[in-house]
Amino acid sequence: MIEELNKLINEAVSAGVFPGANYCLVTEKRNYFDSFGNKSLYPNPEENGLDTIYDLASVSKVLSTTTSIMLLLERGKLRLYDSVSTYLPHFRHKDILIWDLLTHTSGLQADIPRASKLQSREECLEKIYACDPVYEKGSKIVYSDIGFMLLGFVVESISGISLAEFAKKNIFESLDMFDTSYNPLEKERCAPTEERRDEIFNGFLKGYVHDEKAYILGGVAGHAGVFSTVKDISNFIKMILNDGKFNGKQFLSKPTIDLLFTKQVEIKSGISLDSDARGLGWIIKGSYSSAGDLASNLTILHTGFTGTNIFIDRINHIGFCLLSNRVHPTRDNLKIIPFRAKLGNYIISHFYKEKYLNGN
């Protein structure tokens, strides 16, 4: 089974879906890891390896920011239905709640227009706090980087330290994720992303965050900025699948894990009842899922623009993460979108049985 999975990823490398990729597959019986292709094509080819550090892009939203919010919730520092302005006095919209930001239903726009033109952290902050709602709060789901940037600021306001420091002390170190960080120091281990040539950066981004807003914010933001390896992320997946326990210690409570798998909002349309469903930070498996068609309804997932994705299926007890740099050398390569779901279908259909059989 694993040989065929590896073959599918090797075929994707040959087809130009990405220059290379690493994965972790966590089942009830064992963990699988492998590495494929090159981590770099330009300016010089570099062979990939399991120690390659990848820019997670929006997977940062769930790995770091959402988890940080839930840790603060467990510690009695916030509740989901607090107004964002309670913690961010400069945020003018007092009716927008933490829950609204986590579920992408706040009314705020998706992004800052022309983000690559931002000249400073101060300019970025000014544009974030100047945002007005563009639709009625709670009327639809609009995936918003701005909402998660605000959540990152909430973590910093409550904790009194940077999001990077909070995540390092409270998440990454607790889960033995020692190669996971914002602004990685070992840049030579990082897979490069896109070539950027403008007033802000000139060259291939390697060890510097790809997202323009996170970059101008200093590499640390609620919506993007985390770099990691598949071995580190396997620890996070094991914690979720083990009802919040890792290495015998309770990292998140089981009620918190239950809540992460609970559907909060959903939009259905058409006779096929196409579903876009969200939990707290996480996508809940619906139609057109990046986890594929066979994942159970108790599956949480997320993708990242650079070519990363993670899904955790609680019923089948399977967790999977694929890290790639599909934006190297250009973001115009979109071949990964259908590939993710096809790979998910293979994984669920062939590895679900490891929950019931003795590893065969």
Short mmCIF file of C-alpha atoms in Angstrom, two decimals:
data_model
loop_
_atom_site.label_atom_id
_atom_site.label_comp_id
_atom_site.label_asym_id
_atom_site.label_seq_id
_atom_site.Cartn_x
_atom_site.Cartn_y
_atom_site.Cartn_z
CA MET A 1 0.00 0.00 0.00
CA ILE A 2 2.68 2.49 0.97
CA GLU A 3 4.62 1.75 -2.21
CA GLU A 4 1.61 2.74 -4.30
CA LEU A 5 1.15 5.93 -2.28
CA ASN A 6 4.79 6.79 -2.91
CA LYS A 7 4.34 6.05 -6.59
CA LEU A 8 1.46 8.54 -6.80
CA ILE A 9 3.61 11.28 -5.29
CA ASN A 10 6.59 10.45 -7.52
CA GLU A 11 4.28 10.67 -10.52
CA ALA A 12 3.13 14.09 -9.30
CA VAL A 13 6.75 15.29 -9.14
CA SER A 14 7.30 14.05 -12.70
CA ALA A 15 4.11 15.81 -13.82
CA GLY A 16 5.27 19.12 -12.36
CA VAL A 17 2.68 19.30 -9.59
CA PHE A 18 5.53 20.44 -7.32
CA PRO A 19 9.35 20.27 -7.39
CA GLY A 20 9.31 17.94 -4.40
CA ALA A 21 7.25 17.02 -1.37
CA ASN A 22 7.41 15.35 2.03
CA TYR A 23 4.59 13.60 3.87
CA CYS A 24 3.67 12.12 7.19
CA LEU A 25 0.87 9.58 7.50
CA VAL A 26 -0.29 8.73 11.01
CA THR A 27 -2.48 5.66 11.55
CA GLU A 28 -3.52 3.71 14.61
CA LYS A 29 -0.69 1.23 14.11
CA ARG A 30 2.27 3.20 12.73
CA ASN A 31 3.66 6.40 11.28
CA TYR A 32 4.93 6.70 7.72
CA PHE A 33 7.30 9.36 6.34
CA ASP A 34 8.89 9.89 2.96
CA SER A 35 10.54 12.53 0.80
CA PHE A 36 10.44 13.10 -2.95
CA GLY A 37 12.01 15.20 -5.68
CA ASN A 38 13.97 18.41 -5.16
CA LYS A 39 13.44 21.05 -2.51
CA SER A 40 14.82 23.62 -4.97
CA LEU A 41 14.99 24.02 -8.73
CA TYR A 42 16.35 27.57 -8.93
CA PRO A 43 18.89 29.04 -8.83
CA ASN A 44 20.41 25.57 -8.34
CA PRO A 45 18.75 22.16 -7.95
CA GLU A 46 18.88 20.80 -4.37
CA GLU A 47 17.76 17.31 -3.41
CA ASN A 48 14.87 17.09 -0.98
CA GLY A 49 15.06 15.28 2.37
CA LEU A 50 12.92 14.63 5.43
CA ASP A 51 14.75 17.39 7.29
CA THR A 52 13.57 20.02 4.77
CA ILE A 53 11.69 22.87 6.42
CA TYR A 54 8.64 24.12 4.52
CA ASP A 55 6.70 27.38 4.62
CA LEU A 56 3.26 26.26 5.86
CA ALA A 57 1.39 29.38 4.66
CA SER A 58 -2.23 29.19 5.88
CA VAL A 59 -1.73 25.89 7.70
CA SER A 60 -0.26 28.32 10.26
CA LYS A 61 -3.85 29.39 10.99
CA VAL A 62 -4.68 26.05 12.59
CA LEU A 63 -1.31 24.78 13.78
CA SER A 64 -0.42 27.96 15.64
CA THR A 65 -3.15 30.62 15.89
CA THR A 66 -6.22 28.46 16.46
CA THR A 67 -4.32 26.25 18.91
CA SER A 68 -3.08 29.35 20.77
CA ILE A 69 -6.63 30.67 21.07
CA MET A 70 -7.85 27.34 22.43
CA LEU A 71 -5.03 27.21 24.98
CA LEU A 72 -5.98 30.70 26.19
CA LEU A 73 -9.62 29.61 26.34
CA GLU A 74 -8.69 26.62 28.51
CA ARG A 75 -6.70 28.89 30.81
CA GLY A 76 -9.69 31.13 31.40
CA LYS A 77 -8.19 34.09 29.52
CA LEU A 78 -10.93 34.47 26.91
CA ARG A 79 -14.20 33.09 25.65
CA LEU A 80 -15.24 32.56 22.06
CA TYR A 81 -18.05 35.10 22.32
CA ASP A 82 -15.91 37.97 23.59
CA SER A 83 -15.79 41.04 21.41
CA VAL A 84 -12.48 41.37 19.57
CA SER A 85 -12.31 44.98 20.76
CA THR A 86 -12.09 43.72 24.35
CA TYR A 87 -8.49 42.81 23.59
CA LEU A 88 -7.80 45.16 20.67
CA PRO A 89 -9.11 48.63 21.60
CA HIS A 90 -8.09 50.02 18.18
CA PHE A 91 -10.50 47.60 16.49
CA ARG A 92 -13.64 49.67 15.90
CA HIS A 93 -16.27 46.98 15.27
CA LYS A 94 -17.50 46.06 18.73
CA ASP A 95 -20.06 43.55 17.46
CA ILE A 96 -17.42 41.28 15.88
CA LEU A 97 -16.54 38.37 18.16
CA ILE A 98 -13.62 35.96 18.46
CA TRP A 99 -15.99 33.24 17.20
CA ASP A 100 -16.76 35.30 14.09
CA LEU A 101 -13.09 35.50 13.18
CA LEU A 102 -12.47 31.79 13.81
CA THR A 103 -15.39 30.78 11.58
CA HIS A 104 -14.69 33.33 8.81
CA THR A 105 -18.15 34.89 9.20
CA SER A 106 -17.17 38.29 10.61
CA GLY A 107 -18.14 40.43 7.61
CA LEU A 108 -14.53 41.48 7.09
CA GLN A 109 -13.00 41.32 3.64
CA ALA A 110 -10.76 38.45 2.62
CA ASP A 111 -7.51 40.28 2.13
CA ILE A 112 -5.61 43.54 1.90
CA PRO A 113 -5.62 44.62 -1.77
CA ARG A 114 -2.18 44.94 -3.42
CA ALA A 115 -0.47 43.47 -0.37
CA SER A 116 2.83 43.20 -2.27
CA LYS A 117 2.92 47.01 -2.35
CA LEU A 118 2.89 47.38 1.45
CA GLN A 119 5.95 49.33 2.53
CA SER A 120 5.97 48.89 6.30
CA ARG A 121 4.48 47.10 9.29
CA GLU A 122 2.79 50.36 10.27
CA GLU A 123 1.07 50.66 6.90
CA CYS A 124 -0.16 47.06 7.13
CA LEU A 125 -1.55 47.61 10.63
CA GLU A 126 -3.26 50.80 9.52
CA LYS A 127 -5.01 48.99 6.67
CA ILE A 128 -6.10 46.12 8.95
CA TYR A 129 -7.66 48.41 11.53
CA ALA A 130 -9.25 50.59 8.83
CA CYS A 131 -11.21 47.65 7.39
CA ASP A 132 -14.98 47.93 7.45
CA PRO A 133 -17.33 44.96 7.00
CA VAL A 134 -18.15 44.21 3.37
CA TYR A 135 -21.11 41.91 4.08
CA GLU A 136 -23.54 41.36 6.92
CA LYS A 137 -21.89 39.50 9.79
CA GLY A 138 -23.05 35.87 9.98
CA SER A 139 -24.69 35.91 6.56
CA LYS A 140 -22.02 33.90 4.71
CA ILE A 141 -18.55 32.39 4.96
CA VAL A 142 -15.74 34.49 3.50
CA TYR A 143 -12.26 33.13 4.15
CA SER A 144 -10.35 36.05 5.62
CA ASP A 145 -6.64 36.51 6.24
CA ILE A 146 -7.50 39.78 7.97
CA GLY A 147 -9.61 37.94 10.55
CA PHE A 148 -6.73 35.66 11.46
CA MET A 149 -4.23 38.49 11.60
CA LEU A 150 -6.51 40.02 14.23
CA LEU A 151 -6.60 36.71 16.13
CA GLY A 152 -2.81 36.74 16.21
CA PHE A 153 -2.94 40.21 17.73
CA VAL A 154 -5.46 38.95 20.31
CA VAL A 155 -3.02 36.22 21.40
CA GLU A 156 -0.30 38.83 21.77
CA SER A 157 -2.55 41.24 23.68
CA ILE A 158 -3.63 38.61 26.20
CA SER A 159 -0.26 36.91 26.64
CA GLY A 160 1.92 40.01 26.58
CA ILE A 161 4.42 38.32 24.25
CA SER A 162 4.69 37.87 20.51
CA LEU A 163 2.68 35.18 18.75
CA ALA A 164 5.97 33.53 17.76
CA GLU A 165 7.14 33.36 21.37
CA PHE A 166 3.77 32.18 22.66
CA ALA A 167 3.57 29.41 20.06
CA LYS A 168 7.15 28.32 20.71
CA LYS A 169 6.74 28.10 24.49
CA ASN A 170 3.22 26.72 24.61
CA ILE A 171 2.83 24.60 21.46
CA PHE A 172 6.04 23.74 19.65
CA GLU A 173 8.20 22.95 22.68
CA SER A 174 5.34 21.09 24.40
CA LEU A 175 4.88 18.84 21.37
CA ASP A 176 8.60 18.29 20.67
CA MET A 177 8.28 20.30 17.44
CA PHE A 178 11.83 21.60 17.58
CA ASP A 179 12.09 22.37 13.85
CA THR A 180 8.90 24.45 13.88
CA SER A 181 9.00 28.23 14.18
CA TYR A 182 8.35 31.59 12.67
CA ASN A 183 11.42 33.11 10.97
CA PRO A 184 13.50 29.89 10.92
CA LEU A 185 17.18 30.33 11.70
CA GLU A 186 18.42 27.43 9.53
CA LYS A 187 17.45 28.97 6.22
CA GLU A 188 19.66 26.60 4.26
CA ARG A 189 17.32 23.76 5.29
CA CYS A 190 14.25 25.55 3.94
CA ALA A 191 12.56 24.84 0.63
CA PRO A 192 12.44 28.04 -1.42
CA THR A 193 9.10 29.35 -2.63
CA GLU A 194 8.49 32.02 -5.24
CA GLU A 195 10.84 34.47 -6.86
CA ARG A 196 10.04 38.00 -5.71
CA ARG A 197 11.50 41.10 -7.34
CA ASP A 198 10.20 44.37 -5.98
CA GLU A 199 11.15 47.16 -3.60
CA ILE A 200 10.76 44.87 -0.58
CA PHE A 201 12.61 41.70 -1.65
CA ASN A 202 14.77 40.67 -4.58
CA GLY A 203 15.32 36.96 -5.25
CA PHE A 204 13.87 33.58 -4.29
CA LEU A 205 12.25 33.52 -0.88
CA LYS A 206 14.06 30.85 1.13
CA GLY A 207 13.47 30.82 4.86
CA TYR A 208 11.52 34.06 4.53
CA VAL A 209 7.74 33.85 4.56
CA HIS A 210 6.07 33.85 1.14
CA ASP A 211 2.93 35.73 2.16
CA GLU A 212 3.44 39.46 1.57
CA LYS A 213 1.42 40.61 4.59
CA ALA A 214 3.22 38.27 6.97
CA TYR A 215 6.54 39.36 5.47
CA ILE A 216 5.93 43.06 6.05
CA LEU A 217 4.74 42.26 9.60
CA GLY A 218 8.18 40.82 10.34
CA GLY A 219 7.46 37.19 9.46
CA VAL A 220 5.04 36.67 12.35
CA ALA A 221 1.30 36.85 11.73
CA GLY A 222 -1.90 35.07 12.69
CA HIS A 223 -2.64 33.92 9.16
CA ALA A 224 0.80 32.76 7.94
CA GLY A 225 4.46 32.55 8.85
CA VAL A 226 5.05 29.14 10.45
CA PHE A 227 7.74 26.86 8.98
CA SER A 228 7.89 23.17 9.87
CA THR A 229 8.78 19.60 8.93
CA VAL A 230 6.57 16.55 8.47
CA LYS A 231 8.11 14.83 11.48
CA ASP A 232 7.15 17.77 13.70
CA ILE A 233 3.64 17.93 12.31
CA SER A 234 3.17 14.20 12.94
CA ASN A 235 3.44 15.01 16.67
CA PHE A 236 0.65 17.57 16.35
CA ILE A 237 -1.52 15.06 14.48
CA LYS A 238 -0.89 12.35 17.09
CA MET A 239 -1.96 14.77 19.82
CA ILE A 240 -5.26 15.51 18.07
CA LEU A 241 -5.97 11.82 17.36
CA ASN A 242 -5.15 10.96 20.97
CA ASP A 243 -7.83 13.30 22.35
CA GLY A 244 -5.32 15.99 23.24
CA LYS A 245 -2.63 13.82 24.86
CA PHE A 246 1.01 13.75 23.78
CA ASN A 247 3.72 11.64 25.40
CA GLY A 248 1.40 10.85 28.28
CA LYS A 249 0.59 14.50 29.05
CA GLN A 250 -2.70 16.28 28.38
CA PHE A 251 -1.86 19.13 26.00
CA LEU A 252 -5.45 20.09 25.13
CA SER A 253 -8.47 18.72 26.98
CA LYS A 254 -10.74 16.22 25.28
CA PRO A 255 -13.67 18.71 25.39
CA THR A 256 -11.49 21.12 23.41
CA ILE A 257 -10.62 18.46 20.83
CA ASP A 258 -14.33 17.58 20.61
CA LEU A 259 -15.08 21.24 19.93
CA LEU A 260 -12.50 21.44 17.15
CA PHE A 261 -14.34 18.63 15.33
CA THR A 262 -17.74 20.32 15.84
CA LYS A 263 -19.27 22.01 12.81
CA GLN A 264 -19.95 25.67 13.62
CA VAL A 265 -21.25 27.08 10.32
CA GLU A 266 -22.29 25.59 7.00
CA ILE A 267 -23.57 26.79 3.65
CA LYS A 268 -25.42 24.37 1.36
CA SER A 269 -26.49 25.12 -2.18
CA GLY A 270 -28.10 23.33 -5.10
CA ILE A 271 -29.77 19.96 -5.31
CA SER A 272 -26.45 18.26 -4.57
CA LEU A 273 -26.28 20.16 -1.26
CA ASP A 274 -22.73 21.26 -1.93
CA SER A 275 -21.38 22.10 1.49
CA ASP A 276 -18.87 24.63 2.74
CA ALA A 277 -18.49 23.92 6.45
CA ARG A 278 -16.25 25.47 9.07
CA GLY A 279 -15.31 24.65 12.61
CA LEU A 280 -13.13 26.82 14.82
CA GLY A 281 -10.25 27.70 12.52
CA TRP A 282 -10.43 24.35 10.77
CA ILE A 283 -12.39 23.40 7.67
CA ILE A 284 -14.84 20.59 8.38
CA LYS A 285 -15.02 18.03 5.59
CA GLY A 286 -17.65 19.06 3.03
CA SER A 287 -17.88 19.05 -0.75
CA TYR A 288 -14.71 19.45 -2.82
CA SER A 289 -12.65 18.55 0.24
CA SER A 290 -8.86 18.57 -0.08
CA ALA A 291 -8.98 15.38 2.02
CA GLY A 292 -10.91 13.67 -0.79
CA ASP A 293 -14.35 12.11 -1.05
CA LEU A 294 -13.87 9.20 1.37
CA ALA A 295 -12.82 11.01 4.53
CA SER A 296 -15.41 10.77 7.30
CA ASN A 297 -17.62 13.63 8.41
CA LEU A 298 -15.41 13.91 11.50
CA THR A 299 -12.47 15.21 9.49
CA ILE A 300 -10.76 18.56 10.08
CA LEU A 301 -8.46 19.95 7.43
CA HIS A 302 -6.68 22.98 6.05
CA THR A 303 -4.51 23.94 3.10
CA GLY A 304 -1.71 26.43 2.57
CA PHE A 305 -1.08 28.55 -0.53
CA THR A 306 2.56 27.47 -0.86
CA GLY A 307 1.52 23.84 -1.42
CA THR A 308 0.82 22.42 2.00
CA ASN A 309 -2.16 20.58 3.48
CA ILE A 310 -3.21 18.64 6.54
CA PHE A 311 -6.24 16.50 7.37
CA ILE A 312 -7.17 14.53 10.48
CA ASP A 313 -9.96 11.94 10.26
CA ARG A 314 -11.17 11.03 13.75
CA ILE A 315 -13.39 8.12 12.68
CA ASN A 316 -10.80 6.36 10.54
CA HIS A 317 -7.99 7.42 12.91
CA ILE A 318 -5.86 8.75 10.09
CA GLY A 319 -3.85 11.95 9.95
CA PHE A 320 -1.95 13.13 6.90
CA CYS A 321 0.19 16.12 6.03
CA LEU A 322 1.79 16.90 2.68
CA LEU A 323 4.38 19.66 2.55
CA SER A 324 5.48 20.97 -0.82
CA ASN A 325 6.59 24.21 -2.46
CA ARG A 326 4.30 24.15 -5.47
CA VAL A 327 4.80 27.95 -5.84
CA HIS A 328 8.46 27.36 -6.76
CA PRO A 329 9.24 29.01 -9.08
CA THR A 330 5.77 30.51 -9.64
CA ARG A 331 2.33 30.62 -8.02
CA ASP A 332 0.74 30.07 -11.43
CA ASN A 333 1.13 26.28 -10.99
CA LEU A 334 -2.26 25.07 -9.72
CA LYS A 335 -1.90 21.34 -10.43
CA ILE A 336 -1.88 20.52 -6.71
CA ILE A 337 -5.58 21.35 -6.22
CA PRO A 338 -7.07 18.17 -7.82
CA PHE A 339 -4.07 16.08 -6.79
CA ARG A 340 -4.66 16.57 -3.05
CA ALA A 341 -8.15 15.07 -3.13
CA LYS A 342 -7.09 12.09 -5.27
CA LEU A 343 -4.27 11.36 -2.84
CA GLY A 344 -6.72 11.64 0.07
CA ASN A 345 -9.01 9.08 -1.56
CA TYR A 346 -6.14 6.60 -1.87
CA ILE A 347 -5.08 7.13 1.75
CA ILE A 348 -8.51 6.67 3.30
CA SER A 349 -9.45 3.68 1.16
CA HIS A 350 -6.23 1.78 1.84
CA PHE A 351 -5.17 2.77 5.35
CA TYR A 352 -8.46 2.98 7.27
CA LYS A 353 -8.21 -0.75 7.92
CA GLU A 354 -5.14 -0.23 10.12
CA LYS A 355 -7.58 0.81 12.81
CA TYR A 356 -9.03 -2.67 12.82
CA LEU A 357 -6.27 -5.00 11.61
CA ASN A 358 -2.86 -5.75 13.04
CA GLY A 359 -1.02 -3.44 10.70
CA ASN A 360 -1.67 -5.47 7.55
#
